[in-house]
Short mmCIF file of C-alpha atoms and ligand atoms in Angstrom, two decimals:
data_model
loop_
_atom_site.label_atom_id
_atom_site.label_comp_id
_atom_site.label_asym_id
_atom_site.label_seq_id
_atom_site.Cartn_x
_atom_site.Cartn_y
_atom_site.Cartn_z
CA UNK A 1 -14.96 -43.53 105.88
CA UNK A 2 -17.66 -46.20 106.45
CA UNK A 3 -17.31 -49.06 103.80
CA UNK A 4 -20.42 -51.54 102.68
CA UNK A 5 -19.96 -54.40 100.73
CA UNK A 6 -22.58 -54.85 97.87
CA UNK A 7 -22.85 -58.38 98.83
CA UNK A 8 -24.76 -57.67 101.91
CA UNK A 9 -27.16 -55.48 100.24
CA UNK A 10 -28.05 -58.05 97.83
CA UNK A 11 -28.62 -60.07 100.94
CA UNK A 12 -30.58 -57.41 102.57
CA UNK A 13 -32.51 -56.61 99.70
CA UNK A 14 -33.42 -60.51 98.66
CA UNK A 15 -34.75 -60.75 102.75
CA UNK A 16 -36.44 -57.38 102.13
CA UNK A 17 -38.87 -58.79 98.94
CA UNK A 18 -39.75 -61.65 100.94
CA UNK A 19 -40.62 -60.35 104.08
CA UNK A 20 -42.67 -57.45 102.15
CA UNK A 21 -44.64 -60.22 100.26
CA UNK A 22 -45.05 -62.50 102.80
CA UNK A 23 -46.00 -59.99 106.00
CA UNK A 24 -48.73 -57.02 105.84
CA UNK A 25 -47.53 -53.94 107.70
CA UNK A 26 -48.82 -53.37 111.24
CA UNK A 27 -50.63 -50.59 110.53
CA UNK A 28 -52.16 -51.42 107.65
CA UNK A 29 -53.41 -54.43 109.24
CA UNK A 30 -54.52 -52.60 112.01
CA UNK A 31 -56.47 -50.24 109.55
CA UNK A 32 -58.30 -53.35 108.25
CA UNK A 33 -59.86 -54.32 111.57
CA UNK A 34 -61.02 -50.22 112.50
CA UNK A 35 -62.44 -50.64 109.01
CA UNK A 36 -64.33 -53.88 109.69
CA UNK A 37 -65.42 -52.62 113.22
CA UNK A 38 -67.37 -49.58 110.94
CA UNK A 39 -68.02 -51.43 107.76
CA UNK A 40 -71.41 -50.70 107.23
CA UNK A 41 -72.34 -53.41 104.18
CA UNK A 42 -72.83 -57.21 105.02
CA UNK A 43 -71.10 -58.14 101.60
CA UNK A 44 -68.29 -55.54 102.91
CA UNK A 45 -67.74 -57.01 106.18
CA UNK A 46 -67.77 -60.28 104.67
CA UNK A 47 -64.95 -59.36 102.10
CA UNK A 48 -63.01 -57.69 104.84
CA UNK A 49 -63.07 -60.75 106.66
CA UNK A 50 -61.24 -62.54 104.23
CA UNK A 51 -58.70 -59.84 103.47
CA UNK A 52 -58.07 -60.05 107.23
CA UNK A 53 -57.85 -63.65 107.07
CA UNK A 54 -55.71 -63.65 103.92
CA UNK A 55 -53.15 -61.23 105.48
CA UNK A 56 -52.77 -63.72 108.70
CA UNK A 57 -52.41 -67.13 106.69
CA UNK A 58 -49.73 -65.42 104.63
CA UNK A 59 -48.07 -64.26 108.24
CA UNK A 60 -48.45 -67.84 109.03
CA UNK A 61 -47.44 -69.82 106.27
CA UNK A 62 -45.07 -67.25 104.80
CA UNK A 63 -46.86 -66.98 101.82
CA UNK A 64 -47.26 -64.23 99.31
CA UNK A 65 -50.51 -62.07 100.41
CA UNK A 66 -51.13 -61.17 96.79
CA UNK A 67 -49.98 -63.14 93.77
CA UNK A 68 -49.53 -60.07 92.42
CA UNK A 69 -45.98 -59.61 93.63
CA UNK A 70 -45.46 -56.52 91.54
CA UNK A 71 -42.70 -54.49 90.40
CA UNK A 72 -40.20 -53.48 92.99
CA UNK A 73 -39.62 -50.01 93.67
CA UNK A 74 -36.79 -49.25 96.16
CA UNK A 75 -36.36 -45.51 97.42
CA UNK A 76 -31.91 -45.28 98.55
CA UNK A 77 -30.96 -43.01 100.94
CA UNK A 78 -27.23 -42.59 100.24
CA UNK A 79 -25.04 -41.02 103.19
CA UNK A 80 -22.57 -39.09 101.17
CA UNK A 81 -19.79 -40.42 103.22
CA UNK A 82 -20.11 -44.30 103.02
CA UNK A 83 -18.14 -46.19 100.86
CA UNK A 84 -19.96 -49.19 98.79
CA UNK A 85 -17.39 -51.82 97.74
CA UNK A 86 -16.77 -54.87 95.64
CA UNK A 87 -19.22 -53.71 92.66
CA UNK A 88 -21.99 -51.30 91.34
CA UNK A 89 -24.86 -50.48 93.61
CA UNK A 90 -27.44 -50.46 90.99
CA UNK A 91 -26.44 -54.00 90.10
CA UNK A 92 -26.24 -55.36 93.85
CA UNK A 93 -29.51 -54.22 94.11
CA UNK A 94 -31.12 -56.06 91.54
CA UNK A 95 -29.36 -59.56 92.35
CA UNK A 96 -31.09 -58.75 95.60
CA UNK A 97 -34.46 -58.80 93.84
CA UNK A 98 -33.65 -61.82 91.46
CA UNK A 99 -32.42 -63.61 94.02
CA UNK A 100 -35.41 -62.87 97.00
CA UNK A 101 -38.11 -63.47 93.73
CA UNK A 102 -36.47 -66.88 92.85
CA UNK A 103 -36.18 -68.13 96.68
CA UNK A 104 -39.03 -66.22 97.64
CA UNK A 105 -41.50 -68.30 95.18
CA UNK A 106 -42.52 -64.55 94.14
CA UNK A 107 -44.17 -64.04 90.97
CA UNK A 108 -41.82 -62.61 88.13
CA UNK A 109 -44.00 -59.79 86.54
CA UNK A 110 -41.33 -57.76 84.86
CA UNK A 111 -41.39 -57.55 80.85
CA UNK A 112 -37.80 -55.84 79.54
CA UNK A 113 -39.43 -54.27 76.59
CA UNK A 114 -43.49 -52.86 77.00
CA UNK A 115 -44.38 -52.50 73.46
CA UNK A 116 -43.24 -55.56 71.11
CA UNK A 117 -42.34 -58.35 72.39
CA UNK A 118 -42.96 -58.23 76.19
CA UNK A 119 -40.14 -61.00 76.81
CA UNK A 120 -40.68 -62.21 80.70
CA UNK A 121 -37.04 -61.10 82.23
CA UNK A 122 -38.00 -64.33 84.69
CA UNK A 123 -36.58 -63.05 87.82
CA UNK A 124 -38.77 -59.70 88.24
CA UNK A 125 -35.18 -56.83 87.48
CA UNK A 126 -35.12 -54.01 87.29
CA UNK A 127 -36.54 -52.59 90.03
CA UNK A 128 -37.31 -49.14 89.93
CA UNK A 129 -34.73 -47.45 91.80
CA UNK A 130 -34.70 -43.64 93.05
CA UNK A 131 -31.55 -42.48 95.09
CA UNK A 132 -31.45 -39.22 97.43
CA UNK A 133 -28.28 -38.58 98.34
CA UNK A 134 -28.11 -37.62 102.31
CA UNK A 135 -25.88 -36.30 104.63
CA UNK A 136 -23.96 -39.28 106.80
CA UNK A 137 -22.62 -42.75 106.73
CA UNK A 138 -25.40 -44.98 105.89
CA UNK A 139 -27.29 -46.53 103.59
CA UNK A 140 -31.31 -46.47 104.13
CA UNK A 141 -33.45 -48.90 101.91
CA UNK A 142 -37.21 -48.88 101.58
CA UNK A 143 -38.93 -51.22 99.18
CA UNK A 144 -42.39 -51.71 98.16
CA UNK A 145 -43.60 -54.42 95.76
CA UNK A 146 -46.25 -52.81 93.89
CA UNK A 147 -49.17 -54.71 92.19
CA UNK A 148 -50.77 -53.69 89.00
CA UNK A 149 -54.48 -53.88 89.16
CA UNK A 150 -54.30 -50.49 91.46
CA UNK A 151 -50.80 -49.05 89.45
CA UNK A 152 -53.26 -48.86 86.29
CA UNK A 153 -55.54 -46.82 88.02
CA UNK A 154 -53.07 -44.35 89.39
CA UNK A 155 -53.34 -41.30 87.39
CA UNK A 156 -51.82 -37.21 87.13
CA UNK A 157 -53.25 -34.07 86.51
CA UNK A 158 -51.63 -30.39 85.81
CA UNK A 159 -53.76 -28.24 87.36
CA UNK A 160 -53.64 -24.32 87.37
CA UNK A 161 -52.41 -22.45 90.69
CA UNK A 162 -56.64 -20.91 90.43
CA UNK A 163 -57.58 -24.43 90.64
CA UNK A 164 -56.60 -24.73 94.36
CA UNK A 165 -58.15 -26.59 96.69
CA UNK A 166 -61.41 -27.47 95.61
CA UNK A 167 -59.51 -28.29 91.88
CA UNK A 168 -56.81 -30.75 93.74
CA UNK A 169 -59.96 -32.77 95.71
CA UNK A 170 -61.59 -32.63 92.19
CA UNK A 171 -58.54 -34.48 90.49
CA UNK A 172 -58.47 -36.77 93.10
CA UNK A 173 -61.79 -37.54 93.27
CA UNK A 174 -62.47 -38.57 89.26
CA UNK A 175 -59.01 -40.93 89.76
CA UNK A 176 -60.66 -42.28 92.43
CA UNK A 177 -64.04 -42.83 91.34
CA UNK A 178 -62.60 -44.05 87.38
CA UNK A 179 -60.75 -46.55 89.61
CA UNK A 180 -63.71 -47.70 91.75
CA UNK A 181 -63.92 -51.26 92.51
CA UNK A 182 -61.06 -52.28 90.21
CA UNK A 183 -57.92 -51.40 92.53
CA UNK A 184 -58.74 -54.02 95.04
CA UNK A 185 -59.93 -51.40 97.58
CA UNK A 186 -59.96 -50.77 100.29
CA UNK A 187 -57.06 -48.73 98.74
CA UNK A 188 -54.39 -46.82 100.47
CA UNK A 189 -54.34 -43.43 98.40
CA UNK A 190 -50.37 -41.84 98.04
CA UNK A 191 -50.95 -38.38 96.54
CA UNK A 192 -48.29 -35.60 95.25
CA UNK A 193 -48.45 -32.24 94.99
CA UNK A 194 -46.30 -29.40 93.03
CA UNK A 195 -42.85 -30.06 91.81
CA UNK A 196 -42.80 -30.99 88.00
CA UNK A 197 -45.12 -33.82 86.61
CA UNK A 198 -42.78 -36.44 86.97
CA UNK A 199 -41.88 -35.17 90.78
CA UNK A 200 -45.44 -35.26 91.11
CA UNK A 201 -45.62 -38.45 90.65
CA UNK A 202 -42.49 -39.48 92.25
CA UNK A 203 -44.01 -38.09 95.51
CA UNK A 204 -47.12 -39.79 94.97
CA UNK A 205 -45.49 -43.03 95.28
CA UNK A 206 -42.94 -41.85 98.04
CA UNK A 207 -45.97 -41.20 100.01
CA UNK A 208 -46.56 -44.49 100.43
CA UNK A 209 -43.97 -45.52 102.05
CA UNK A 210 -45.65 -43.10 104.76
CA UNK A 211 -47.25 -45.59 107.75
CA UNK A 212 -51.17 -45.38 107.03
CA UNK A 213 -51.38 -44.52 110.37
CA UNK A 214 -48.89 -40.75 110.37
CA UNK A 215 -50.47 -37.78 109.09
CA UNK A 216 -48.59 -35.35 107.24
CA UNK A 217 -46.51 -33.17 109.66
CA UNK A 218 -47.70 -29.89 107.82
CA UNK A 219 -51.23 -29.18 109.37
CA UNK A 220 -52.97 -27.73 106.16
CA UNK A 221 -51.67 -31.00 104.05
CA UNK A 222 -52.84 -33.34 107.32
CA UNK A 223 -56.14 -31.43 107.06
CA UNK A 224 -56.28 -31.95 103.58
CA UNK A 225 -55.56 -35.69 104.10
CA UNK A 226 -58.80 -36.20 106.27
CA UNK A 227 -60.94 -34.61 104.35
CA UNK A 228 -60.15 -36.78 100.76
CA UNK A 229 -60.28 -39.61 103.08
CA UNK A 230 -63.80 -39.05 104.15
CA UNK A 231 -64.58 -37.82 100.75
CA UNK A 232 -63.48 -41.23 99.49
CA UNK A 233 -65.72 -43.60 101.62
CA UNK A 234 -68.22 -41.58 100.50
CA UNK A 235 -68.05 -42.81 97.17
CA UNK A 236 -69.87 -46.69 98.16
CA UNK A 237 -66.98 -48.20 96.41
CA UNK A 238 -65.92 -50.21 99.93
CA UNK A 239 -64.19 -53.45 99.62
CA UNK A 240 -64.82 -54.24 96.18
CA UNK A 241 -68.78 -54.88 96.33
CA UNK A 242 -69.73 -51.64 97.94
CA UNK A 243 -69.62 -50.08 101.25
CA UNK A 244 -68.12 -47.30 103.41
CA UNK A 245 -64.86 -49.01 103.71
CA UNK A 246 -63.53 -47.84 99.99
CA UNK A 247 -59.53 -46.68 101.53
CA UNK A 248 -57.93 -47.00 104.74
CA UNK A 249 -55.81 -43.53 104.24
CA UNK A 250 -54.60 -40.89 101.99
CA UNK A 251 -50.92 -40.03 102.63
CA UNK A 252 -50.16 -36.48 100.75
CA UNK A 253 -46.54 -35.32 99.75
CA UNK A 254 -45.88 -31.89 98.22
CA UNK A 255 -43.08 -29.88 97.25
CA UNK A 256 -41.97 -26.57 95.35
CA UNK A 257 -43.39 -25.76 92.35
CA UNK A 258 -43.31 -23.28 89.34
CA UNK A 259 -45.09 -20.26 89.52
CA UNK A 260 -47.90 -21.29 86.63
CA UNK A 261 -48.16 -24.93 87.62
CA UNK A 262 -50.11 -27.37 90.07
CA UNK A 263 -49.25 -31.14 89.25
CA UNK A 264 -51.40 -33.55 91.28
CA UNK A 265 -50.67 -37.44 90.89
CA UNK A 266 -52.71 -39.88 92.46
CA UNK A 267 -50.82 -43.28 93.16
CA UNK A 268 -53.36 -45.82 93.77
CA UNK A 269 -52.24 -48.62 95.83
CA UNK A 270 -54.66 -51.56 97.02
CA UNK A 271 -55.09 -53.33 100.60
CA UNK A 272 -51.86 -55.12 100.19
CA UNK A 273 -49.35 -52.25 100.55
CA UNK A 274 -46.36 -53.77 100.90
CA UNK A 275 -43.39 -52.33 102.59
CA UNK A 276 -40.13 -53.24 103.87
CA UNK A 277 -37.65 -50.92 105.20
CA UNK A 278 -33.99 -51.24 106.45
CA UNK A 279 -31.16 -48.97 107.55
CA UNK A 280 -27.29 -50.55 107.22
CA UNK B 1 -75.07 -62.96 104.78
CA UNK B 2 -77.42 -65.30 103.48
CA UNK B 3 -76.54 -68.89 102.22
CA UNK B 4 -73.85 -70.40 100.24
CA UNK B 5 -74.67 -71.37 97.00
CA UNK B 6 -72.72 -74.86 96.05
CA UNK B 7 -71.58 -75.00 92.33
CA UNK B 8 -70.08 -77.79 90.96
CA UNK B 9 -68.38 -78.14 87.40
CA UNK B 10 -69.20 -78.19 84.70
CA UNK B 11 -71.30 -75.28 84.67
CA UNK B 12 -74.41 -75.76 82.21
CA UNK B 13 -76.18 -72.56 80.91
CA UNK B 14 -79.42 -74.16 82.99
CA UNK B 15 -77.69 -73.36 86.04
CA UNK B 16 -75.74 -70.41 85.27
CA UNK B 17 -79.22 -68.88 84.29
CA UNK B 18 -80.47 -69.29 87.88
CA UNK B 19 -77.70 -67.57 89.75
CA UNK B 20 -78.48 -63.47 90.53
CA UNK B 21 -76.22 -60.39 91.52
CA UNK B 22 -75.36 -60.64 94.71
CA UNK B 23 -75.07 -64.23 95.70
CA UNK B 24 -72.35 -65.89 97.16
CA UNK B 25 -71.06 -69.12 96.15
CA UNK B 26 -68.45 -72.14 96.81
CA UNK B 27 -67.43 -74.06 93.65
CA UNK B 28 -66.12 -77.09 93.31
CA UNK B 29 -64.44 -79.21 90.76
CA UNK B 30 -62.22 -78.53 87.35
CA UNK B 31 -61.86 -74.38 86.55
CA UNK B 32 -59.34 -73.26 83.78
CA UNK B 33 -56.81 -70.99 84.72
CA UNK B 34 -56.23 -68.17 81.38
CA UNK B 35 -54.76 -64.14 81.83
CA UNK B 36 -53.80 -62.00 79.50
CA UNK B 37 -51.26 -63.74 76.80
CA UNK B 38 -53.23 -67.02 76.87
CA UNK B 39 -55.98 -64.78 75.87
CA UNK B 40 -54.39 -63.39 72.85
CA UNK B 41 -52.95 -66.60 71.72
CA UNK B 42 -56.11 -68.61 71.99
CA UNK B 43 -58.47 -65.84 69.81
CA UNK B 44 -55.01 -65.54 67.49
CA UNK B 45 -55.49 -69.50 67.17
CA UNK B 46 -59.17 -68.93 66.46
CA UNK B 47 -58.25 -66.63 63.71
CA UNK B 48 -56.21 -68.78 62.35
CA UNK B 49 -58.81 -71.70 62.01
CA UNK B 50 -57.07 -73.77 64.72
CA UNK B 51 -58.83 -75.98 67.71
CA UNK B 52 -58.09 -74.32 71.09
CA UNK B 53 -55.62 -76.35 73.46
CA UNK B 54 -59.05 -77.29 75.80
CA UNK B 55 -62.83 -77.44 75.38
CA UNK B 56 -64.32 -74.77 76.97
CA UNK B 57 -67.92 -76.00 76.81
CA UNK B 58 -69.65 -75.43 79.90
CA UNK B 59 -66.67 -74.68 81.53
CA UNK B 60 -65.20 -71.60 84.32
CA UNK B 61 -62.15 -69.92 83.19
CA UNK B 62 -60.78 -68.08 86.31
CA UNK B 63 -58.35 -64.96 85.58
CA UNK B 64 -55.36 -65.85 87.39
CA UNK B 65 -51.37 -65.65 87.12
CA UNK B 66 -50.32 -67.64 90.44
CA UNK B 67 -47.09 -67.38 92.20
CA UNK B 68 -44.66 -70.33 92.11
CA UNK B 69 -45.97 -73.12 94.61
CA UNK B 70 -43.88 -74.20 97.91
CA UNK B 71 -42.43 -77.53 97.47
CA UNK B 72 -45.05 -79.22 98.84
CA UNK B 73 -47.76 -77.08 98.17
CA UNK B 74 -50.51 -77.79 94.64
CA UNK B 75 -50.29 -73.82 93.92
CA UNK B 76 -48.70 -71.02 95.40
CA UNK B 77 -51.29 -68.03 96.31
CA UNK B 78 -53.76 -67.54 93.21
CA UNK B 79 -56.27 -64.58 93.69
CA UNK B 80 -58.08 -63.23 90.96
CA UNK B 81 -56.88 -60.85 88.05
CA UNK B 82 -58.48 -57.60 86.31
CA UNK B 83 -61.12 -58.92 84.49
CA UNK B 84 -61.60 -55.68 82.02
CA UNK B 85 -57.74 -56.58 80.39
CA UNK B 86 -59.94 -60.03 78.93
CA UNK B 87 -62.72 -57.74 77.50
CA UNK B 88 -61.14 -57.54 74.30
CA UNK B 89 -60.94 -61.36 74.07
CA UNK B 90 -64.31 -61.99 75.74
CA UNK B 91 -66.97 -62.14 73.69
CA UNK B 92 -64.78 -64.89 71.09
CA UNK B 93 -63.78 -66.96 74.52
CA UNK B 94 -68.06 -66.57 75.19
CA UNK B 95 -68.68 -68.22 71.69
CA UNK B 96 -66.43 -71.23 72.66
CA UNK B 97 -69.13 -71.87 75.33
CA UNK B 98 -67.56 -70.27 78.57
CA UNK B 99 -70.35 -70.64 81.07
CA UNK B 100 -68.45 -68.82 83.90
CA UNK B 101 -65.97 -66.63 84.48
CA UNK B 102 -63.94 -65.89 87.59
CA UNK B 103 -61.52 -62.60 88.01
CA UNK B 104 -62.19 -59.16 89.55
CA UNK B 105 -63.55 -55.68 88.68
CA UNK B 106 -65.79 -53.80 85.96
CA UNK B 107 -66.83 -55.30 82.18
CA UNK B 108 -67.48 -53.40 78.79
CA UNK B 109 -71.29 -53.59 77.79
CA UNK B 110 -69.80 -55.53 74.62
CA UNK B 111 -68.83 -58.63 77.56
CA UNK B 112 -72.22 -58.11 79.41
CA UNK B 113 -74.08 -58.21 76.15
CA UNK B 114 -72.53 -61.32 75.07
CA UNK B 115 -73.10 -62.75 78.71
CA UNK B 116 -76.68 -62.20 77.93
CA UNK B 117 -76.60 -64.61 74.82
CA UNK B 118 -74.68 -67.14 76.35
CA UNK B 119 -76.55 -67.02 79.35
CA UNK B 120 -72.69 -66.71 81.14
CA UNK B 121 -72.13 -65.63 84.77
CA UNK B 122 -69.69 -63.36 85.85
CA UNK B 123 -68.09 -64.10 89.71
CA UNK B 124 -65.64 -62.19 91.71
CA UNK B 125 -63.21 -63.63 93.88
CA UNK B 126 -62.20 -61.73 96.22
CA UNK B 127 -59.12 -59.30 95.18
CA UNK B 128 -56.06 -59.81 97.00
CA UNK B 129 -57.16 -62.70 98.97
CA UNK B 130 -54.76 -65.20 96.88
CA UNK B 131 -53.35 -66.86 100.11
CA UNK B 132 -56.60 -67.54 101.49
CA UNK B 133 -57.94 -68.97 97.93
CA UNK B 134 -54.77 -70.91 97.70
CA UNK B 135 -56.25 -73.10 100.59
CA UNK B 136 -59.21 -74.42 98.45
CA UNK B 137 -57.01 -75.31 95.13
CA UNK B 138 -55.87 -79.00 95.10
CA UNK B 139 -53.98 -79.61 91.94
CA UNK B 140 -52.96 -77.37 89.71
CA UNK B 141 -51.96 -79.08 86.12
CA UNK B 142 -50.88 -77.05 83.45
CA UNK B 143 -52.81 -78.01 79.63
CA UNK B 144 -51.17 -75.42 77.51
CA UNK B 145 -48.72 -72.78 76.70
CA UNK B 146 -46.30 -73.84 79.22
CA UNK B 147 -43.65 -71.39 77.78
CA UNK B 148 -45.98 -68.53 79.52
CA UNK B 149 -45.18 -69.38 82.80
CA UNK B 150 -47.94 -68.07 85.35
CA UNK B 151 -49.84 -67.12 82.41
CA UNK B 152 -49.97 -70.41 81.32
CA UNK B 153 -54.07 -72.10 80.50
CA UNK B 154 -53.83 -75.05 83.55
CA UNK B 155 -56.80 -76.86 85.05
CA UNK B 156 -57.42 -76.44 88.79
CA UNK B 157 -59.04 -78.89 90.95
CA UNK B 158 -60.85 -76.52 93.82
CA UNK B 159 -63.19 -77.42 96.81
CA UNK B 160 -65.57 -74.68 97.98
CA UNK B 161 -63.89 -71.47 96.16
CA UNK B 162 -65.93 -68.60 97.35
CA UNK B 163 -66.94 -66.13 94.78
CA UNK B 164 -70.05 -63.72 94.36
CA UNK B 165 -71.72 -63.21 91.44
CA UNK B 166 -71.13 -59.77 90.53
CA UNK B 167 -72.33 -59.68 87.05
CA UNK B 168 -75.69 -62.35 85.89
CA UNK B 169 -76.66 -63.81 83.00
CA UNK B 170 -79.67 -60.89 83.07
CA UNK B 171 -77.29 -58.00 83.18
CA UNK B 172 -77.75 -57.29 86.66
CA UNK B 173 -74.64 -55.54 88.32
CA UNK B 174 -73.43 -56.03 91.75
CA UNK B 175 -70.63 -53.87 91.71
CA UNK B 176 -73.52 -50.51 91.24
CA UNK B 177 -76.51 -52.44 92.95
CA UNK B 178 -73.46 -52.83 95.90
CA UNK B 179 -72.15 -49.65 95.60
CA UNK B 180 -75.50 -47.37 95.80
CA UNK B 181 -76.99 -47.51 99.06
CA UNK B 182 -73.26 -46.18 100.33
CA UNK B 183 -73.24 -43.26 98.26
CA UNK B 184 -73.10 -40.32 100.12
CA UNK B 185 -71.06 -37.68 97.86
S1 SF4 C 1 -54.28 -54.73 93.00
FE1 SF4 C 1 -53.09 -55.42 94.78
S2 SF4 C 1 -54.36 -56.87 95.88
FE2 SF4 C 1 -55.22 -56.58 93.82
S3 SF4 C 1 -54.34 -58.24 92.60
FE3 SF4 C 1 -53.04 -56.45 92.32
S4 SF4 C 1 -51.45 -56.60 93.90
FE4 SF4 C 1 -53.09 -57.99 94.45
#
């Protein structure tokens, strides 16, 4: 059996937080030229510049992109036979955070209680951790740092299966256009379909981790994909102050469902979608 | 795009009253750093009959929780905050004399009413940009509320920060007036 100590995923993870905050993905910065290239609005272009800009000086400098470091959401892949050693997983994983936030100069956004007191927990724990547990010997981590401004917008719907099509694009499109300028678009639009509300959800934010640039591999949902993303830069929203730039993808995820229900959850995520992903 | 508009600190209601929707501006000089729990102690204070920690007569406050700097570095990156979580607070901050403020996103009719009276402008940084706006901050000093870490009130000393005004002192509002002509739905 294949043995892991938790040390080294603390290290891992620590490396992870800082790389996400510090380097825009490939493809999303990729996505952000195509869009300036079409940008139609002179105030759009202008604010895409700078978004383009930002990403590189934070490349450069290894700065944050965003000082908006958000919370840290880390989807496990578990291989069911590796071993993890010298301590709990759960706890590894958030050293990993504390310790990239602290060295990192990230922000520490995380409150331990959300009602009464809203105490700081100063080093941005607990992440938000979902584990799938996997066939095999290793251990795959993917981490996103997700910012507020566009998690506040993110919204869910239980639709009826006679709702069907045309009722999912409808729930998409009044999340997207209550959001409108406020998610620091141009947004990158996880949505998911079926499953329970909470695995709605779930899927809406797994299908983010999804490069902007890979459609889903079921044609109907890849279809379905296109035609919310044209729908959505239809809206004017753009980048920020208006345009035909408003998201640079919509990534769909379904799964089963009950036989009376049709959850749809809409994660919004802005132009900094931060990602980091690592298989040990 | 057409010219730069150069703002310096303070701001006086004179000159807030001549800037429209749309343009884009560089300020320089002193802007006041406040989010969301520096908001809610300083209209608690007010409540109470206290003086707020700074005078905000003619002044910018600029919605913003920055990262930790560098060693080395005044600030770390600083982009703008959700405006519409201040709305609440707003119109009591506008009645301190707030001639400016600085953040990102939509206002309640209550905050664009009150902008009205004051004669108050309304600019937008742009969202996500904080590494790019961390290049025209200088010195970042923090005044008050130290215990709230990046939500602490601090003065910052900036040199052309570009903004646009989204929101005027007439009402006008970029964000629709930007929006329209792309509306094809
Ligand atoms: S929504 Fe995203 S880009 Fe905007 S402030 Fe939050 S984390 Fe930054």
């Amino acid at each position: 059996m294949r043995t892991i100590n938790v040390e080294q995923i603390t290290a891992e993870v620590a490396q992870m937080c800082k790389e996400a905050a510090y380097y825009l993905p490939k493809d999303v910065y990729e996505a952000l030229k195509k869009g300036r290239e079409t940008e139609e609005s002179p105030v759009g272009c202008d604010v895409l510049d700078q978004i383009i800009r930002n990403s590189e000086i934070a490349r450069e400098e290894d700065r944050p992109i965003c000082q908006d470091t958000g919370m840290t959401i880390i989807f496990l892949e578990v291989g069911q036979d590796l071993h993890i050693e010298g301590g709990n997983l759960t706890d590894a994983i958030n050293a990993g955070v504390a310790k990239g936030y602290i060295e990192g100069y990230l922000r520490k956004s995380v409150v331990a209680e959300p009602l009464f007191n809203r105490v700081n927990t100063q080093n941005n724990t607990p992440a938000i951790i979902y584990t799938k547990i996997v066939d095999g010997d290793k251990l795959k981590i993917e981490l996103t740092l997700k910012g507020f401004g566009s998690e506040n917008k993110s919204g869910i719907k239980m639709l009826v299966p006679a709702d069907g099509v045309e009722g999912v694009k409808k729930a998409v499109m009044d999340i997207i256009l209550h959001a409108s300028c406020n998610p620091c678009p141009p947004m990158v639009v996880g949505v998911g379909i079926g499953g329970t509300m909470d695995q709605a959800a779930y899927l809406s934010k797994r299908a983010l981790m999804r490069p902007t640039n890979v459609r889903n591999a079921h044609p109907d949902y890849a279809n379905l994909e296109g035609e919310l993303l044209e729908l959505i830069n239809k809206t004017g929203i753009g980048p920020q102050l208006g345009g035909t730039t408003s998201a640079l993808a919509v990534n769909v995820e379904w799964g089963p469902t009950h036989i009376a229900g049709l959850p749809v959850a809409v994660t919004i995520c802005c132009h900094a979608m931060r990602h980091s992903e690592r298989t040990l | 795009m057409a010219e730069k508009i150069r703002i310096t600190t303070p701001l006086t209601e004179e000159v807030s009253r001549t800037l429209r929707a749309g343009d884009s501006v560089l300020i320089s000089g002193t802007i006041f750093s406040a989010r969301d729990a520096a908001h809610k102690a300083m209209t608690e204070a007010l409540a109470r009959g206290e003086e707020l920690p700074i005078d905000w007569t003619n002044q910018i406050v600029y919605y913003l929780g920055p990262t930790p700097a560098k060693p080395g570095n005044p600030i770390g990156s600083c982009g703008p905050t959700t405006s519409g979580r201040m709305d609440a607070y707003t119109p009591t901050m506008l009645d301190q004399g707030i001639k400016g403020m600085i953040g990102k996103g939509s206002r309640t009719p209550e905050v664009i009413e009150s902008m009205k009276k004051h004669g108050v402008t309304y600019f937008a940084a742009v969202g996500g940009a904080a590494a790019l706006i961390s290049k025209s901050v200088k010195k970042y000093t923090v005044l008050a509320y130290p215990e709230l870490g990046p939500e602490a009130v601090a003065a910052l000393e900036v040199v052309d920060f570009p903004a646009i005004v989204v929101i005027d002192s007439e009402g006008n509002n970029f964000y629709e007036m930007g929006q329209a002509p792309y509306r094809k739905l």
